[in-house]
PDB file of C-alpha atoms in Angstrom:
ATOM      1  CA  UNK A 215      -0.694 -21.610  22.856  1.00  0.00           C
ATOM      2  CA  UNK A 216      -2.452 -20.295  19.745  1.00  0.00           C
ATOM      3  CA  UNK A 217      -1.895 -22.083  16.459  1.00  0.00           C
ATOM      4  CA  UNK A 218      -1.507 -18.769  14.672  1.00  0.00           C
ATOM      5  CA  UNK A 219       2.055 -17.677  13.990  1.00  0.00           C
ATOM      6  CA  UNK A 220       3.859 -14.390  13.706  1.00  0.00           C
ATOM      7  CA  UNK A 221       5.403 -14.526  10.230  1.00  0.00           C
ATOM      8  CA  UNK A 222       8.557 -12.601   9.306  1.00  0.00           C
ATOM      9  CA  UNK A 223       9.829 -12.007   5.780  1.00  0.00           C
ATOM     10  CA  UNK A 224      13.644 -12.119   5.753  1.00  0.00           C
ATOM     11  CA  UNK A 225      15.863 -11.067   2.841  1.00  0.00           C
ATOM     12  CA  UNK A 226      19.243 -10.868   4.583  1.00  0.00           C
ATOM     13  CA  UNK A 227      19.111  -7.089   5.075  1.00  0.00           C
ATOM     14  CA  UNK A 228      19.717  -5.420   8.470  1.00  0.00           C
ATOM     15  CA  UNK A 229      16.170  -4.078   8.284  1.00  0.00           C
ATOM     16  CA  UNK A 230      14.658  -7.545   7.963  1.00  0.00           C
ATOM     17  CA  UNK A 231      16.782  -8.860  10.846  1.00  0.00           C
ATOM     18  CA  UNK A 232      15.585  -5.956  12.986  1.00  0.00           C
ATOM     19  CA  UNK A 233      12.041  -6.914  11.985  1.00  0.00           C
ATOM     20  CA  UNK A 234      12.724 -10.511  13.080  1.00  0.00           C
ATOM     21  CA  UNK A 235      13.881  -9.403  16.535  1.00  0.00           C
ATOM     22  CA  UNK A 236      10.832  -7.137  16.875  1.00  0.00           C
ATOM     23  CA  UNK A 237       8.563 -10.000  15.777  1.00  0.00           C
ATOM     24  CA  UNK A 238      10.162 -12.352  18.312  1.00  0.00           C
ATOM     25  CA  UNK A 239       9.133 -10.008  21.112  1.00  0.00           C
ATOM     26  CA  UNK A 240       5.644  -9.831  19.619  1.00  0.00           C
ATOM     27  CA  UNK A 241       5.338 -13.622  19.391  1.00  0.00           C
ATOM     28  CA  UNK A 242       6.550 -13.996  22.978  1.00  0.00           C
ATOM     29  CA  UNK A 243       4.072 -11.360  24.154  1.00  0.00           C
ATOM     30  CA  UNK A 244       1.103 -13.131  22.525  1.00  0.00           C
ATOM     31  CA  UNK A 245       2.187 -16.744  23.145  1.00  0.00           C
ATOM     32  CA  UNK A 246       2.494 -17.446  19.417  1.00  0.00           C
ATOM     33  CA  UNK A 247       5.094 -19.338  17.412  1.00  0.00           C
ATOM     34  CA  UNK A 248       7.497 -17.397  15.187  1.00  0.00           C
ATOM     35  CA  UNK A 249       8.084 -18.358  11.552  1.00  0.00           C
ATOM     36  CA  UNK A 250      11.031 -16.963   9.586  1.00  0.00           C
ATOM     37  CA  UNK A 251      10.461 -17.040   5.829  1.00  0.00           C
ATOM     38  CA  UNK A 252      12.669 -16.266   2.835  1.00  0.00           C
ATOM     39  CA  UNK A 253      11.023 -15.934  -0.575  1.00  0.00           C
ATOM     40  CA  UNK A 254      12.857 -15.754  -3.910  1.00  0.00           C
ATOM     41  CA  UNK A 255      11.596 -15.909  -7.527  1.00  0.00           C
ATOM     42  CA  UNK A 256      11.797 -19.175  -9.423  1.00  0.00           C
ATOM     43  CA  UNK A 257      13.895 -19.519 -12.580  1.00  0.00           C
ATOM     44  CA  UNK A 258      12.258 -21.323 -15.487  1.00  0.00           C
ATOM     45  CA  UNK A 259      12.884 -22.515 -19.032  1.00  0.00           C
ATOM     46  CA  UNK A 260      16.167 -21.781 -20.810  1.00  0.00           C
ATOM     47  CA  UNK A 261      17.153 -19.248 -18.149  1.00  0.00           C
ATOM     48  CA  UNK A 262      17.035 -21.970 -15.502  1.00  0.00           C
ATOM     49  CA  UNK A 263      19.273 -24.196 -17.618  1.00  0.00           C
ATOM     50  CA  UNK A 264      21.924 -21.499 -17.942  1.00  0.00           C
ATOM     51  CA  UNK A 265      21.953 -20.572 -14.254  1.00  0.00           C
ATOM     52  CA  UNK A 266      22.078 -22.417 -10.944  1.00  0.00           C
ATOM     53  CA  UNK A 267      18.911 -24.351 -10.197  1.00  0.00           C
ATOM     54  CA  UNK A 268      16.560 -22.615  -7.725  1.00  0.00           C
ATOM     55  CA  UNK A 269      16.939 -25.578  -5.353  1.00  0.00           C
ATOM     56  CA  UNK A 270      20.641 -24.729  -5.029  1.00  0.00           C
ATOM     57  CA  UNK A 271      19.675 -21.532  -3.207  1.00  0.00           C
ATOM     58  CA  UNK A 272      17.686 -23.372  -0.571  1.00  0.00           C
ATOM     59  CA  UNK A 273      20.610 -24.526   1.653  1.00  0.00           C
ATOM     60  CA  UNK A 274      22.175 -21.059   1.710  1.00  0.00           C
ATOM     61  CA  UNK A 275      18.817 -19.456   2.537  1.00  0.00           C
ATOM     62  CA  UNK A 276      18.131 -21.984   5.284  1.00  0.00           C
ATOM     63  CA  UNK A 277      21.597 -21.381   6.773  1.00  0.00           C
ATOM     64  CA  UNK A 278      20.963 -17.639   6.874  1.00  0.00           C
ATOM     65  CA  UNK A 279      17.570 -18.177   8.500  1.00  0.00           C
ATOM     66  CA  UNK A 280      19.114 -20.590  11.018  1.00  0.00           C
ATOM     67  CA  UNK A 281      21.606 -17.952  12.154  1.00  0.00           C
ATOM     68  CA  UNK A 282      18.808 -15.473  12.841  1.00  0.00           C
ATOM     69  CA  UNK A 283      16.745 -18.188  14.551  1.00  0.00           C
ATOM     70  CA  UNK A 284      19.666 -19.023  16.860  1.00  0.00           C
ATOM     71  CA  UNK A 285      19.943 -15.376  17.928  1.00  0.00           C
ATOM     72  CA  UNK A 286      16.227 -15.297  18.670  1.00  0.00           C
ATOM     73  CA  UNK A 287      16.278 -18.568  20.645  1.00  0.00           C
ATOM     74  CA  UNK A 288      19.113 -17.192  22.770  1.00  0.00           C
ATOM     75  CA  UNK A 289      17.030 -14.146  23.630  1.00  0.00           C
ATOM     76  CA  UNK A 290      13.749 -16.093  23.989  1.00  0.00           C
ATOM     77  CA  UNK A 291      14.539 -19.709  24.992  1.00  0.00           C
ATOM     78  CA  UNK A 292      10.862 -20.656  25.379  1.00  0.00           C
ATOM     79  CA  UNK A 293       9.817 -19.344  21.960  1.00  0.00           C
ATOM     80  CA  UNK A 294       9.017 -21.806  19.171  1.00  0.00           C
ATOM     81  CA  UNK A 295      10.915 -20.674  16.063  1.00  0.00           C
ATOM     82  CA  UNK A 296      10.451 -22.231  12.611  1.00  0.00           C
ATOM     83  CA  UNK A 297      12.262 -21.484   9.343  1.00  0.00           C
ATOM     84  CA  UNK A 298      11.094 -21.945   5.759  1.00  0.00           C
ATOM     85  CA  UNK A 299      11.955 -20.952   2.201  1.00  0.00           C
ATOM     86  CA  UNK A 300       9.578 -20.522  -0.724  1.00  0.00           C
ATOM     87  CA  UNK A 301      10.299 -20.164  -4.430  1.00  0.00           C
ATOM     88  CA  UNK A 302       7.930 -17.464  -5.621  1.00  0.00           C
ATOM     89  CA  UNK A 303       7.615 -13.805  -6.433  1.00  0.00           C
ATOM     90  CA  UNK A 304       8.458 -12.071  -3.105  1.00  0.00           C
ATOM     91  CA  UNK A 305       5.188 -10.136  -2.905  1.00  0.00           C
ATOM     92  CA  UNK A 306       2.973 -13.031  -4.011  1.00  0.00           C
ATOM     93  CA  UNK A 307       4.789 -15.482  -1.744  1.00  0.00           C
ATOM     94  CA  UNK A 308       4.619 -13.321   1.364  1.00  0.00           C
ATOM     95  CA  UNK A 309       0.939 -12.503   0.817  1.00  0.00           C
ATOM     96  CA  UNK A 310       0.096 -16.187   0.325  1.00  0.00           C
ATOM     97  CA  UNK A 311       2.088 -17.385   3.346  1.00  0.00           C
ATOM     98  CA  UNK A 312       0.545 -14.727   5.595  1.00  0.00           C
ATOM     99  CA  UNK A 313      -3.024 -15.964   5.162  1.00  0.00           C
ATOM    100  CA  UNK A 314      -4.449 -17.169   8.459  1.00  0.00           C
ATOM    101  CA  UNK A 315      -1.483 -15.981  10.543  1.00  0.00           C
ATOM    102  CA  UNK A 316      -1.600 -13.572  13.466  1.00  0.00           C
ATOM    103  CA  UNK A 317       0.447 -10.964  11.620  1.00  0.00           C
ATOM    104  CA  UNK A 318       3.187 -10.439   9.060  1.00  0.00           C
ATOM    105  CA  UNK A 319       6.314  -8.443   9.950  1.00  0.00           C
ATOM    106  CA  UNK A 320       8.684  -6.927   7.385  1.00  0.00           C
ATOM    107  CA  UNK A 321      11.726  -4.687   7.443  1.00  0.00           C
ATOM    108  CA  UNK A 322      11.279  -1.134   6.184  1.00  0.00           C
ATOM    109  CA  UNK A 323      14.184   0.161   4.121  1.00  0.00           C
ATOM    110  CA  UNK A 324      14.836   3.616   2.698  1.00  0.00           C
ATOM    111  CA  UNK A 325      14.618   4.455  -0.998  1.00  0.00           C
ATOM    112  CA  UNK A 326      17.937   5.672  -2.418  1.00  0.00           C
ATOM    113  CA  UNK A 327      18.965   9.115  -1.251  1.00  0.00           C
ATOM    114  CA  UNK A 328      15.547  10.233  -0.077  1.00  0.00           C
ATOM    115  CA  UNK A 329      16.018  10.058   3.690  1.00  0.00           C
ATOM    116  CA  UNK A 330      12.373  10.834   4.402  1.00  0.00           C
ATOM    117  CA  UNK A 331      11.069   7.785   2.525  1.00  0.00           C
ATOM    118  CA  UNK A 332      11.376   4.800   4.803  1.00  0.00           C
ATOM    119  CA  UNK A 333       9.623   1.948   3.014  1.00  0.00           C
ATOM    120  CA  UNK A 334      10.667  -0.159   0.024  1.00  0.00           C
ATOM    121  CA  UNK A 335       8.571  -1.347  -2.900  1.00  0.00           C
ATOM    122  CA  UNK A 336       8.171  -4.972  -1.747  1.00  0.00           C
ATOM    123  CA  UNK A 337       7.078  -3.994   1.772  1.00  0.00           C
ATOM    124  CA  UNK A 338       4.674  -1.402   0.391  1.00  0.00           C
ATOM    125  CA  UNK A 339       3.128  -3.860  -2.067  1.00  0.00           C
ATOM    126  CA  UNK A 340       2.722  -6.551   0.587  1.00  0.00           C
ATOM    127  CA  UNK A 341       1.154  -4.101   3.055  1.00  0.00           C
ATOM    128  CA  UNK A 342      -1.334  -3.161   0.322  1.00  0.00           C
ATOM    129  CA  UNK A 343      -2.411  -6.756  -0.325  1.00  0.00           C
ATOM    130  CA  UNK A 344      -1.935  -8.879   2.802  1.00  0.00           C
ATOM    131  CA  UNK A 345      -5.080 -10.227   4.459  1.00  0.00           C
ATOM    132  CA  UNK A 346      -3.617  -9.938   7.971  1.00  0.00           C
ATOM    133  CA  UNK A 347      -2.130  -7.029   9.940  1.00  0.00           C
ATOM    134  CA  UNK A 348       1.258  -6.202   8.416  1.00  0.00           C
ATOM    135  CA  UNK A 349       3.892  -4.434  10.514  1.00  0.00           C
ATOM    136  CA  UNK A 350       6.788  -2.562   8.928  1.00  0.00           C
ATOM    137  CA  UNK A 351       9.822  -2.109  11.180  1.00  0.00           C
ATOM    138  CA  UNK A 352      12.839   0.116  10.686  1.00  0.00           C
ATOM    139  CA  UNK A 353      16.355  -0.991  11.583  1.00  0.00           C
ATOM    140  CA  UNK A 354      16.867   1.836  14.103  1.00  0.00           C
ATOM    141  CA  UNK A 355      14.005   2.165  16.566  1.00  0.00           C
ATOM    142  CA  UNK A 356      13.068   5.562  18.040  1.00  0.00           C
ATOM    143  CA  UNK A 357      13.435   6.271  21.720  1.00  0.00           C
ATOM    144  CA  UNK A 358      10.234   6.186  23.796  1.00  0.00           C
ATOM    145  CA  UNK A 359       8.381   9.411  24.407  1.00  0.00           C
ATOM    146  CA  UNK A 360       9.735  11.080  27.559  1.00  0.00           C
ATOM    147  CA  UNK A 361       8.513  13.904  29.765  1.00  0.00           C
ATOM    148  CA  UNK A 362       9.322  13.522  33.456  1.00  0.00           C
ATOM    149  CA  UNK A 363       9.218   9.717  33.020  1.00  0.00           C
ATOM    150  CA  UNK A 364       9.038   7.370  30.031  1.00  0.00           C
ATOM    151  CA  UNK A 365       5.506   6.981  28.667  1.00  0.00           C
ATOM    152  CA  UNK A 366       4.823   3.947  26.492  1.00  0.00           C
ATOM    153  CA  UNK A 367       2.275   4.656  23.791  1.00  0.00           C
ATOM    154  CA  UNK A 368       0.516   2.938  20.934  1.00  0.00           C
ATOM    155  CA  UNK A 369      -0.916   5.417  18.422  1.00  0.00           C
ATOM    156  CA  UNK A 370      -3.945   4.612  16.290  1.00  0.00           C
ATOM    157  CA  UNK A 371      -5.152   6.900  13.533  1.00  0.00           C
ATOM    158  CA  UNK A 372      -8.848   6.869  12.723  1.00  0.00           C
ATOM    159  CA  UNK A 373     -11.571   8.709  10.901  1.00  0.00           C
ATOM    160  CA  UNK A 374     -14.330   9.705  13.312  1.00  0.00           C
ATOM    161  CA  UNK A 375     -16.901   9.275  10.511  1.00  0.00           C
ATOM    162  CA  UNK A 376     -15.826   5.788   9.390  1.00  0.00           C
ATOM    163  CA  UNK A 377     -13.793   4.063  12.106  1.00  0.00           C
ATOM    164  CA  UNK A 378     -13.400   0.298  11.831  1.00  0.00           C
ATOM    165  CA  UNK A 379     -13.745  -2.011  14.807  1.00  0.00           C
ATOM    166  CA  UNK A 380     -10.995  -4.388  13.582  1.00  0.00           C
ATOM    167  CA  UNK A 381      -8.453  -1.563  13.521  1.00  0.00           C
ATOM    168  CA  UNK A 382      -9.476  -0.321  16.959  1.00  0.00           C
ATOM    169  CA  UNK A 383      -9.522  -3.836  18.443  1.00  0.00           C
ATOM    170  CA  UNK A 384      -5.997  -4.469  17.145  1.00  0.00           C
ATOM    171  CA  UNK A 385      -4.771  -1.179  18.626  1.00  0.00           C
ATOM    172  CA  UNK A 386      -6.451  -1.734  22.013  1.00  0.00           C
ATOM    173  CA  UNK A 387      -5.073  -5.287  22.225  1.00  0.00           C
ATOM    174  CA  UNK A 388      -1.571  -4.085  21.399  1.00  0.00           C
ATOM    175  CA  UNK A 389      -1.721  -1.396  24.061  1.00  0.00           C
ATOM    176  CA  UNK A 390      -3.145  -3.849  26.605  1.00  0.00           C
ATOM    177  CA  UNK A 391      -0.462  -6.501  26.041  1.00  0.00           C
ATOM    178  CA  UNK A 392       2.300  -3.903  26.156  1.00  0.00           C
ATOM    179  CA  UNK A 393       1.017  -2.120  29.250  1.00  0.00           C
ATOM    180  CA  UNK A 394       1.009   1.038  27.142  1.00  0.00           C
ATOM    181  CA  UNK A 395      -1.246   4.023  26.816  1.00  0.00           C
ATOM    182  CA  UNK A 396      -3.365   4.224  23.653  1.00  0.00           C
ATOM    183  CA  UNK A 397      -3.458   7.537  21.824  1.00  0.00           C
ATOM    184  CA  UNK A 398      -6.434   7.685  19.436  1.00  0.00           C
ATOM    185  CA  UNK A 399      -5.685  10.378  16.857  1.00  0.00           C
ATOM    186  CA  UNK A 400      -8.197  12.006  14.549  1.00  0.00           C
ATOM    187  CA  UNK A 401      -6.965  14.725  12.200  1.00  0.00           C
ATOM    188  CA  UNK A 402      -9.568  16.823  10.449  1.00  0.00           C
ATOM    189  CA  UNK A 403      -9.837  19.829   8.151  1.00  0.00           C
ATOM    190  CA  UNK A 404     -12.484  22.521   8.594  1.00  0.00           C
ATOM    191  CA  UNK A 405     -14.951  22.585   5.729  1.00  0.00           C
ATOM    192  CA  UNK A 406     -14.167  25.601   3.502  1.00  0.00           C
ATOM    193  CA  UNK A 407     -16.853  28.123   2.627  1.00  0.00           C
ATOM    194  CA  UNK A 408     -17.331  29.339  -0.942  1.00  0.00           C
ATOM    195  CA  UNK A 409     -18.690  32.616  -2.163  1.00  0.00           C
ATOM    196  CA  UNK A 410     -18.743  34.236  -5.608  1.00  0.00           C
ATOM    197  CA  UNK A 411     -16.503  31.512  -7.051  1.00  0.00           C
ATOM    198  CA  UNK A 412     -13.709  31.795  -4.480  1.00  0.00           C
ATOM    199  CA  UNK A 413     -12.893  30.129  -1.180  1.00  0.00           C
ATOM    200  CA  UNK A 414     -13.463  32.054   2.016  1.00  0.00           C
ATOM    201  CA  UNK A 415     -11.692  31.471   5.344  1.00  0.00           C
ATOM    202  CA  UNK A 416     -13.201  28.752   7.540  1.00  0.00           C
ATOM    203  CA  UNK A 417     -16.163  29.902   9.610  1.00  0.00           C
ATOM    204  CA  UNK A 418     -15.633  31.166  13.129  1.00  0.00           C
ATOM    205  CA  UNK A 419     -17.438  28.230  14.754  1.00  0.00           C
ATOM    206  CA  UNK A 420     -14.282  26.077  14.815  1.00  0.00           C
ATOM    207  CA  UNK A 421     -14.680  25.266  18.537  1.00  0.00           C
ATOM    208  CA  UNK A 422     -18.149  23.871  17.809  1.00  0.00           C
ATOM    209  CA  UNK A 423     -16.831  21.796  14.902  1.00  0.00           C
ATOM    210  CA  UNK A 424     -13.972  20.491  17.001  1.00  0.00           C
ATOM    211  CA  UNK A 425     -16.411  19.627  19.784  1.00  0.00           C
ATOM    212  CA  UNK A 426     -18.483  17.619  17.310  1.00  0.00           C
ATOM    213  CA  UNK A 427     -15.417  15.745  16.058  1.00  0.00           C
ATOM    214  CA  UNK A 428     -14.338  14.989  19.639  1.00  0.00           C
ATOM    215  CA  UNK A 429     -17.800  13.731  20.567  1.00  0.00           C
ATOM    216  CA  UNK A 430     -17.846  11.396  17.554  1.00  0.00           C
ATOM    217  CA  UNK A 431     -14.424  10.040  18.476  1.00  0.00           C
ATOM    218  CA  UNK A 432     -15.508   9.399  22.067  1.00  0.00           C
ATOM    219  CA  UNK A 433     -18.669   7.651  20.886  1.00  0.00           C
ATOM    220  CA  UNK A 434     -16.736   5.244  18.645  1.00  0.00           C
ATOM    221  CA  UNK A 435     -14.140   4.497  21.305  1.00  0.00           C
ATOM    222  CA  UNK A 436     -16.658   3.787  24.078  1.00  0.00           C
ATOM    223  CA  UNK A 437     -17.351   0.080  23.282  1.00  0.00           C
ATOM    224  CA  UNK A 438     -13.627  -0.704  22.971  1.00  0.00           C
ATOM    225  CA  UNK A 439     -12.842   1.109  26.218  1.00  0.00           C
ATOM    226  CA  UNK A 440     -15.489  -1.003  27.934  1.00  0.00           C
ATOM    227  CA  UNK A 441     -13.923  -4.175  26.518  1.00  0.00           C
ATOM    228  CA  UNK A 442     -10.407  -3.138  27.577  1.00  0.00           C
ATOM    229  CA  UNK A 443     -10.933  -1.326  30.894  1.00  0.00           C
ATOM    230  CA  UNK A 444      -7.249  -1.506  31.833  1.00  0.00           C
ATOM    231  CA  UNK A 445      -6.102   0.544  28.832  1.00  0.00           C
ATOM    232  CA  UNK A 446      -5.564   4.253  29.408  1.00  0.00           C
ATOM    233  CA  UNK A 447      -6.846   6.160  26.380  1.00  0.00           C
ATOM    234  CA  UNK A 448      -5.971   9.658  25.204  1.00  0.00           C
ATOM    235  CA  UNK A 449      -8.410  11.169  22.708  1.00  0.00           C
ATOM    236  CA  UNK A 450      -6.356  13.383  20.416  1.00  0.00           C
ATOM    237  CA  UNK A 451      -8.295  15.546  17.941  1.00  0.00           C
ATOM    238  CA  UNK A 452      -6.183  17.825  15.762  1.00  0.00           C
ATOM    239  CA  UNK A 453      -6.778  20.279  12.940  1.00  0.00           C
ATOM    240  CA  UNK A 454      -4.476  19.850   9.971  1.00  0.00           C
ATOM    241  CA  UNK A 455      -5.218  16.597   8.200  1.00  0.00           C
ATOM    242  CA  UNK A 456      -5.112  12.922   9.102  1.00  0.00           C
ATOM    243  CA  UNK A 457      -1.599  12.019   7.950  1.00  0.00           C
ATOM    244  CA  UNK A 458       0.086  14.973   9.642  1.00  0.00           C
ATOM    245  CA  UNK A 459      -1.857  14.349  12.837  1.00  0.00           C
ATOM    246  CA  UNK A 460      -0.754  10.704  13.048  1.00  0.00           C
ATOM    247  CA  UNK A 461       2.865  11.470  12.159  1.00  0.00           C
ATOM    248  CA  UNK A 462       3.084  14.289  14.706  1.00  0.00           C
ATOM    249  CA  UNK A 463       1.583  12.087  17.417  1.00  0.00           C
ATOM    250  CA  UNK A 464       3.800   9.098  16.612  1.00  0.00           C
ATOM    251  CA  UNK A 465       7.145  10.575  17.708  1.00  0.00           C
ATOM    252  CA  UNK A 466       8.537   8.106  20.247  1.00  0.00           C
ATOM    253  CA  UNK A 467       5.564   5.719  19.966  1.00  0.00           C
ATOM    254  CA  UNK A 468       6.131   1.973  20.278  1.00  0.00           C
ATOM    255  CA  UNK A 469       3.698   1.249  17.447  1.00  0.00           C
ATOM    256  CA  UNK A 470       1.489   3.153  15.016  1.00  0.00           C
ATOM    257  CA  UNK A 471      -1.734   1.481  13.838  1.00  0.00           C
ATOM    258  CA  UNK A 472      -3.556   2.495  10.673  1.00  0.00           C
ATOM    259  CA  UNK A 473      -6.334   0.868   8.663  1.00  0.00           C
ATOM    260  CA  UNK A 474      -6.499  -0.221   5.025  1.00  0.00           C
ATOM    261  CA  UNK A 475      -9.718  -0.962   3.210  1.00  0.00           C
ATOM    262  CA  UNK A 476      -9.653  -4.393   1.549  1.00  0.00           C
ATOM    263  CA  UNK A 477     -10.174  -4.527  -2.195  1.00  0.00           C
ATOM    264  CA  UNK A 478     -10.833  -7.556  -4.371  1.00  0.00           C
ATOM    265  CA  UNK A 479      -8.735  -6.509  -7.374  1.00  0.00           C
ATOM    266  CA  UNK A 480      -5.059  -5.838  -7.934  1.00  0.00           C
ATOM    267  CA  UNK A 481      -5.404  -2.836 -10.256  1.00  0.00           C
ATOM    268  CA  UNK A 482      -4.792   0.669  -9.021  1.00  0.00           C
ATOM    269  CA  UNK A 483      -3.640   2.048  -5.695  1.00  0.00           C
ATOM    270  CA  UNK A 484      -4.559  -0.254  -2.820  1.00  0.00           C
ATOM    271  CA  UNK A 485      -3.323   2.064  -0.085  1.00  0.00           C
ATOM    272  CA  UNK A 486      -4.941   5.403   0.590  1.00  0.00           C
ATOM    273  CA  UNK A 487      -2.989   8.680   0.813  1.00  0.00           C
ATOM    274  CA  UNK A 488      -2.928   8.646   4.624  1.00  0.00           C
ATOM    275  CA  UNK A 489      -1.508   5.124   4.761  1.00  0.00           C
ATOM    276  CA  UNK A 490       1.075   6.024   2.119  1.00  0.00           C
ATOM    277  CA  UNK A 491       2.234   9.082   4.031  1.00  0.00           C
ATOM    278  CA  UNK A 492       2.468   7.302   7.382  1.00  0.00           C
ATOM    279  CA  UNK A 493       4.303   4.288   5.926  1.00  0.00           C
ATOM    280  CA  UNK A 494       6.806   6.472   4.097  1.00  0.00           C
ATOM    281  CA  UNK A 495       7.590   8.892   6.897  1.00  0.00           C
ATOM    282  CA  UNK A 496       6.955   7.282  10.281  1.00  0.00           C
ATOM    283  CA  UNK A 497      10.077   6.352  12.243  1.00  0.00           C
ATOM    284  CA  UNK A 498       8.076   4.046  14.543  1.00  0.00           C
ATOM    285  CA  UNK A 499       6.893   0.555  13.509  1.00  0.00           C
ATOM    286  CA  UNK A 500       3.628   0.831  11.560  1.00  0.00           C
ATOM    287  CA  UNK A 501       0.890  -1.818  11.580  1.00  0.00           C
ATOM    288  CA  UNK A 502      -1.451  -1.782   8.580  1.00  0.00           C
ATOM    289  CA  UNK A 503      -4.713  -3.519   9.494  1.00  0.00           C
ATOM    290  CA  UNK A 504      -7.010  -4.567   6.622  1.00  0.00           C
ATOM    291  CA  UNK A 505     -10.749  -4.079   7.057  1.00  0.00           C
ATOM    292  CA  UNK A 506     -13.879  -4.323   4.881  1.00  0.00           C
TER     293      UNK A 506
END
């Protein structure tokens, strides 16, 4: 059994408990231990003197974690489940605890009355900073894609010009372990033409452009297909932009995989527009995989 763990951030919400159950299946699938973690901010100075000491929260947090752990052990008797609490800023604590683990799993909650926005501020901030793949899971999971029979799919979104091997390897491994088909999605926009200071309609050679995009996608997927010969792959090239392409393809998917470029500073937006859109609007679990 690997020494890496699947780490889950729990805050007592239904979304985080759903994330814990999803993570338990993931840990069982990969032969990893599962670690349930609750993080809360420390009190300090005069404020700490006026309120209950932070240590007083530890027993209650451990009891809540123990209840979730018992449910998981009932469903997966052979799974090693650990519980822990940490006094820290939730984002800082989760990012620190995730280092060196197989993955971090968090619940994805909606924002107020905006039904289309499915990720909260803590989950979004952690996904932007964590050094390991971070999966955001909704409380209600979508039904699998169905035609004449259920088709299990993992969807990975990629740029045919700058694909990253770490993102593709994660997606292929997920599909392989799940016995699922991998749908590699590339959304692209035709380059506009300009004349006399105004934009003209795209040129009529769209089939040639699409053929070029498809060939690039196939070229980048070839080494991963060779390394995972048992994975069925669908190459899905769509006009209309990357975010829309991934979201359209993800309906009924078991998992959506997207990449995030690692940055060394904490100033500014750490997630690109495609990642933002997919995280906010996907109803399937979304894995954000950091890469150089």
